[in-house]
Tab-separated table of C-alpha atoms in Angstrom:
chain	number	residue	atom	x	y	z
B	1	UNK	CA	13.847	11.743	-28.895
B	2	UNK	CA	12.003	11.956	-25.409
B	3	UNK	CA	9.287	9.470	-25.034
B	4	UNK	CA	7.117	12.126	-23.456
B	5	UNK	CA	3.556	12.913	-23.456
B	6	UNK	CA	1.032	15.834	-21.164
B	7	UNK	CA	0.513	12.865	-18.869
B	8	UNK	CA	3.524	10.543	-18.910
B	9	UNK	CA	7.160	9.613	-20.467
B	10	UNK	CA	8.619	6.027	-20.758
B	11	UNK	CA	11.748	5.654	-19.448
B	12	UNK	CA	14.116	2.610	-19.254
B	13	UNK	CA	14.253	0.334	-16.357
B	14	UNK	CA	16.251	0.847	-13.709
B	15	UNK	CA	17.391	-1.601	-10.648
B	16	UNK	CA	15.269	0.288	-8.225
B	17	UNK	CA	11.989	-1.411	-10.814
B	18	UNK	CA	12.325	-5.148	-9.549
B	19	UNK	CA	9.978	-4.062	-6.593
B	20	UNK	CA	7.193	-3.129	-8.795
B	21	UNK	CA	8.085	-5.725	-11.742
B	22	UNK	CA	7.666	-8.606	-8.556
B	23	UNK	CA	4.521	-7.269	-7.956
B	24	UNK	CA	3.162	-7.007	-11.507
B	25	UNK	CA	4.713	-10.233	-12.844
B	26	UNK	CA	3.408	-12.311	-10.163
B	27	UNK	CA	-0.031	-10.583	-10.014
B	28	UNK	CA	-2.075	-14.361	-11.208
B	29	UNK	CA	-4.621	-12.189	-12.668
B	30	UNK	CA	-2.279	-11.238	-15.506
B	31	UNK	CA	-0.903	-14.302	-15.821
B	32	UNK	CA	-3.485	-15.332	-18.801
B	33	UNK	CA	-2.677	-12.055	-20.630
B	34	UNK	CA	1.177	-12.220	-20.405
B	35	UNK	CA	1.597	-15.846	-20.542
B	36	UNK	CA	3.152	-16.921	-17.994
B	37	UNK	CA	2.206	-20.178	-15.835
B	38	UNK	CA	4.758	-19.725	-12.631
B	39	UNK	CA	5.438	-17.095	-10.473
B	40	UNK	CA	8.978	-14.837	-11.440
B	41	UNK	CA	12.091	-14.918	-8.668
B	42	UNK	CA	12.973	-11.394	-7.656
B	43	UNK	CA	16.203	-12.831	-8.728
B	44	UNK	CA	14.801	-13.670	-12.152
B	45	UNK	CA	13.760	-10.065	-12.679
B	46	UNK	CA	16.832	-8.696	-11.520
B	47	UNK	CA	19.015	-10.382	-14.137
B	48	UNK	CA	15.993	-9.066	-16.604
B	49	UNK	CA	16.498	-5.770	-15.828
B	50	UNK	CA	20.397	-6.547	-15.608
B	51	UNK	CA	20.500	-7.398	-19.039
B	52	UNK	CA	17.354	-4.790	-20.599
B	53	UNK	CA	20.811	-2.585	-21.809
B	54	UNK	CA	21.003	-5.128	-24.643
B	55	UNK	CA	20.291	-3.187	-27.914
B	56	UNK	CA	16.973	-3.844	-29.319
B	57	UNK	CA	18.046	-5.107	-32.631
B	58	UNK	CA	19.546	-7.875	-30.769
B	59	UNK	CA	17.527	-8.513	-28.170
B	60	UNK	CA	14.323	-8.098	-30.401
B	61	UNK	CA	12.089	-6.809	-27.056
B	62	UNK	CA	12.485	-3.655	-25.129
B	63	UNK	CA	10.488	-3.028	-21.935
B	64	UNK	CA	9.892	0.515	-20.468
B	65	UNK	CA	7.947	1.898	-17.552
B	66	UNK	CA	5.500	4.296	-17.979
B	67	UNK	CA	5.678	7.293	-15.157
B	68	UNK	CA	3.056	9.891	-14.589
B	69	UNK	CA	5.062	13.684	-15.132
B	70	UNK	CA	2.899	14.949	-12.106
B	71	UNK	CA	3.601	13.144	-9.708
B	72	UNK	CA	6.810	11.146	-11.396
B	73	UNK	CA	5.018	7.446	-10.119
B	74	UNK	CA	5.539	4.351	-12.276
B	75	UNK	CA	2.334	3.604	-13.315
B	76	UNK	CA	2.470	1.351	-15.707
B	77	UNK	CA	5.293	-0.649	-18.408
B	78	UNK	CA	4.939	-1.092	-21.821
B	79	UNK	CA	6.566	-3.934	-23.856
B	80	UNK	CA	7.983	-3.949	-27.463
B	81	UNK	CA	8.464	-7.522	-28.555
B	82	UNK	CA	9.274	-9.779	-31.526
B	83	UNK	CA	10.619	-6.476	-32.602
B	84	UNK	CA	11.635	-7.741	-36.629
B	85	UNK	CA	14.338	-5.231	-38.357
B	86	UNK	CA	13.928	-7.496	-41.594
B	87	UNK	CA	10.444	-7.584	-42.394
B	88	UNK	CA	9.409	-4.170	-40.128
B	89	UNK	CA	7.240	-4.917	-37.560
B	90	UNK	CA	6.912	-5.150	-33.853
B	91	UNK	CA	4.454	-6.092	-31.087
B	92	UNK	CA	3.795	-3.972	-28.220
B	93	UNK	CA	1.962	-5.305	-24.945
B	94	UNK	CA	0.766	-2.951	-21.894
B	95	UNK	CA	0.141	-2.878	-18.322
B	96	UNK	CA	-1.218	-0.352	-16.430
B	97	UNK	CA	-1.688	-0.415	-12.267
B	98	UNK	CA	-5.087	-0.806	-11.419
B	99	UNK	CA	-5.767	2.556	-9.918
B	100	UNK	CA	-3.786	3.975	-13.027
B	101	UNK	CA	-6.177	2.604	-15.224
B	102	UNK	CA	-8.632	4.977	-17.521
B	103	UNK	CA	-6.701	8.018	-16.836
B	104	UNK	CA	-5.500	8.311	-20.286
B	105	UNK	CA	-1.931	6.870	-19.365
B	106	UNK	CA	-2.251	3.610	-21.144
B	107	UNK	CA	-3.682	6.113	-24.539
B	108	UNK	CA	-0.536	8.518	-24.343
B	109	UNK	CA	2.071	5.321	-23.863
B	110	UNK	CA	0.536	3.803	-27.411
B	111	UNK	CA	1.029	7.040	-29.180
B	112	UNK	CA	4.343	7.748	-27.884
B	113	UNK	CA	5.701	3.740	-28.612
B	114	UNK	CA	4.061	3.877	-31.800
B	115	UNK	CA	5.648	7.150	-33.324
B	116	UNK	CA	9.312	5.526	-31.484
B	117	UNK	CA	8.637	2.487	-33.869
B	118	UNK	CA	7.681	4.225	-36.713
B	119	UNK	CA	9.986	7.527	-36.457
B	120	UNK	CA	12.778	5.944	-34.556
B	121	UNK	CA	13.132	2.143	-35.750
B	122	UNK	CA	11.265	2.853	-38.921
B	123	UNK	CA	8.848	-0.072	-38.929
B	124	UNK	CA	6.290	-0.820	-41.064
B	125	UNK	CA	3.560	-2.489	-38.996
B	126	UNK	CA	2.382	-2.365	-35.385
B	127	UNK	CA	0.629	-5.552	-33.972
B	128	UNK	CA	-1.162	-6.763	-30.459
B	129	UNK	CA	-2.616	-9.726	-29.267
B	130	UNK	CA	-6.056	-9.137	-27.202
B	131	UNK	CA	-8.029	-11.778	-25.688
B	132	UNK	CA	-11.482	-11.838	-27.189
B	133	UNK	CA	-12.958	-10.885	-24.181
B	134	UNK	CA	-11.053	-8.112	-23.316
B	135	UNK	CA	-13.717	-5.226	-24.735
B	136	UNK	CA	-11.378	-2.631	-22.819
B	137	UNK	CA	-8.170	-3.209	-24.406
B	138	UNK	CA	-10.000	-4.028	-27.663
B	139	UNK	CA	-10.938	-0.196	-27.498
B	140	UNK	CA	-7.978	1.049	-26.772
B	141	UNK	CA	-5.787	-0.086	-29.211
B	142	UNK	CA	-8.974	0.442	-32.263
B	143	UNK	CA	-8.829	4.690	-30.613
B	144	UNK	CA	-4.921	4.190	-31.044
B	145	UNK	CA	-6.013	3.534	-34.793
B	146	UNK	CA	-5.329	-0.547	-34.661
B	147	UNK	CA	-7.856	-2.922	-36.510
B	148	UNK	CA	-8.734	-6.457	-35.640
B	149	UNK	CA	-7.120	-8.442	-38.590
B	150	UNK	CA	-7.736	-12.162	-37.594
B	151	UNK	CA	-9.569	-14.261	-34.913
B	152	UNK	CA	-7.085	-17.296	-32.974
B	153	UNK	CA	-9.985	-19.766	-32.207
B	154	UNK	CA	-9.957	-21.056	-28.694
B	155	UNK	CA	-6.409	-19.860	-28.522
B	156	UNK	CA	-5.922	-19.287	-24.485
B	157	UNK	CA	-6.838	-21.615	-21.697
B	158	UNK	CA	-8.051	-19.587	-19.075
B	159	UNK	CA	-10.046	-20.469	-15.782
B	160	UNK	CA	-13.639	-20.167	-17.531
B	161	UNK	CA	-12.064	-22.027	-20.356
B	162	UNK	CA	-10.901	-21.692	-23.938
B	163	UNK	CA	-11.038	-17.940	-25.228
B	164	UNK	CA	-10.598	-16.608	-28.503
B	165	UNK	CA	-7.563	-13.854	-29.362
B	166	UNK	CA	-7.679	-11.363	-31.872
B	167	UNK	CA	-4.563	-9.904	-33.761
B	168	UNK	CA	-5.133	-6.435	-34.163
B	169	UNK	CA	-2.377	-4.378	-36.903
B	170	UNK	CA	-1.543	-0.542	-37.118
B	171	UNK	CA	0.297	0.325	-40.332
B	172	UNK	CA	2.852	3.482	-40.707
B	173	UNK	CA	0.980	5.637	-43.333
């Protein structure tokens, strides 16, 4: 199966990514969406990428970057985690560059992850965490055919203060 859309494919990572991954991961403005509190070593991501060959069913995450088939420019990753071969389900997190962004790229990498899930690792359920305030992502993922399913109260710190995250679920029908 190629992971291949009109406007982009996902494609593994590759060694030549940790310039882009620095960038990303240490971007402080995506630190509230992604978690993270410190800034990642260039030597951190390389052993991440290093290690990314780990099968999915064992690693339960796979990340992949998102290029543009124009142009062939990483514009993006996308991020299957918690991946569960038991009970069926996955989460899937993206990030598109800022002058990437509504281009339809971050659209096309949903429905090709999505069908790879459902086709590919046969799960049941799709799910994504989306700060409260984030009306952009929110529409995204409902267009990719997700619906808000509960409300965390107060669930991220973030520098105006304690927002709200909604769980959002797409089932395989």
């Amino acid at each position: 199966m190629i992971l291949q859309g009109k406007l982009i494919f996902l494609r593994a990572l590759e060694p030549c990514d940790v310039d882009l991954l620095y960038k990303w991961e240490n971007d402080p403005e995506v630190w509230t969406i992604s978690n993270t509190l410190k800034p990642f070593s260039r030597y951190t991501l390389e052993e991440f990428i290093r290690v990314s060959v780990v099968d999915i069913f064992e690693s339960k995450q796979l990340r992949l970057m998102i290029n543009e088939v124009k142009s062939n420019n990483t514009v993006g990753i996308i991020d299957i985690f918690e991946f569960d071969p038991f009970h069926l389900r996955a989460g899937i997190g993206i990030l598109i560059a800022k002058e990437y962004r509504r281009l339809g790229y971050a659209s096309e990498s949903i429905k090709l992850v999505k069908e790879y899930l459902f086709s590919v690792l046969k799960v049941h359920q799709v799910f994504c965490n989306i700060l409260a305030d984030n009306q952009i992502s929110i529409s995204l993922f409902e267009k990719a055919g997700f619906k808000i399913c509960g409300n965390k109260k107060e669930w991220i710190l973030s520098q105006e203060g304690f927002v709200d995250e909604y769980m959002l679920q797409c089932f395989n029908s």
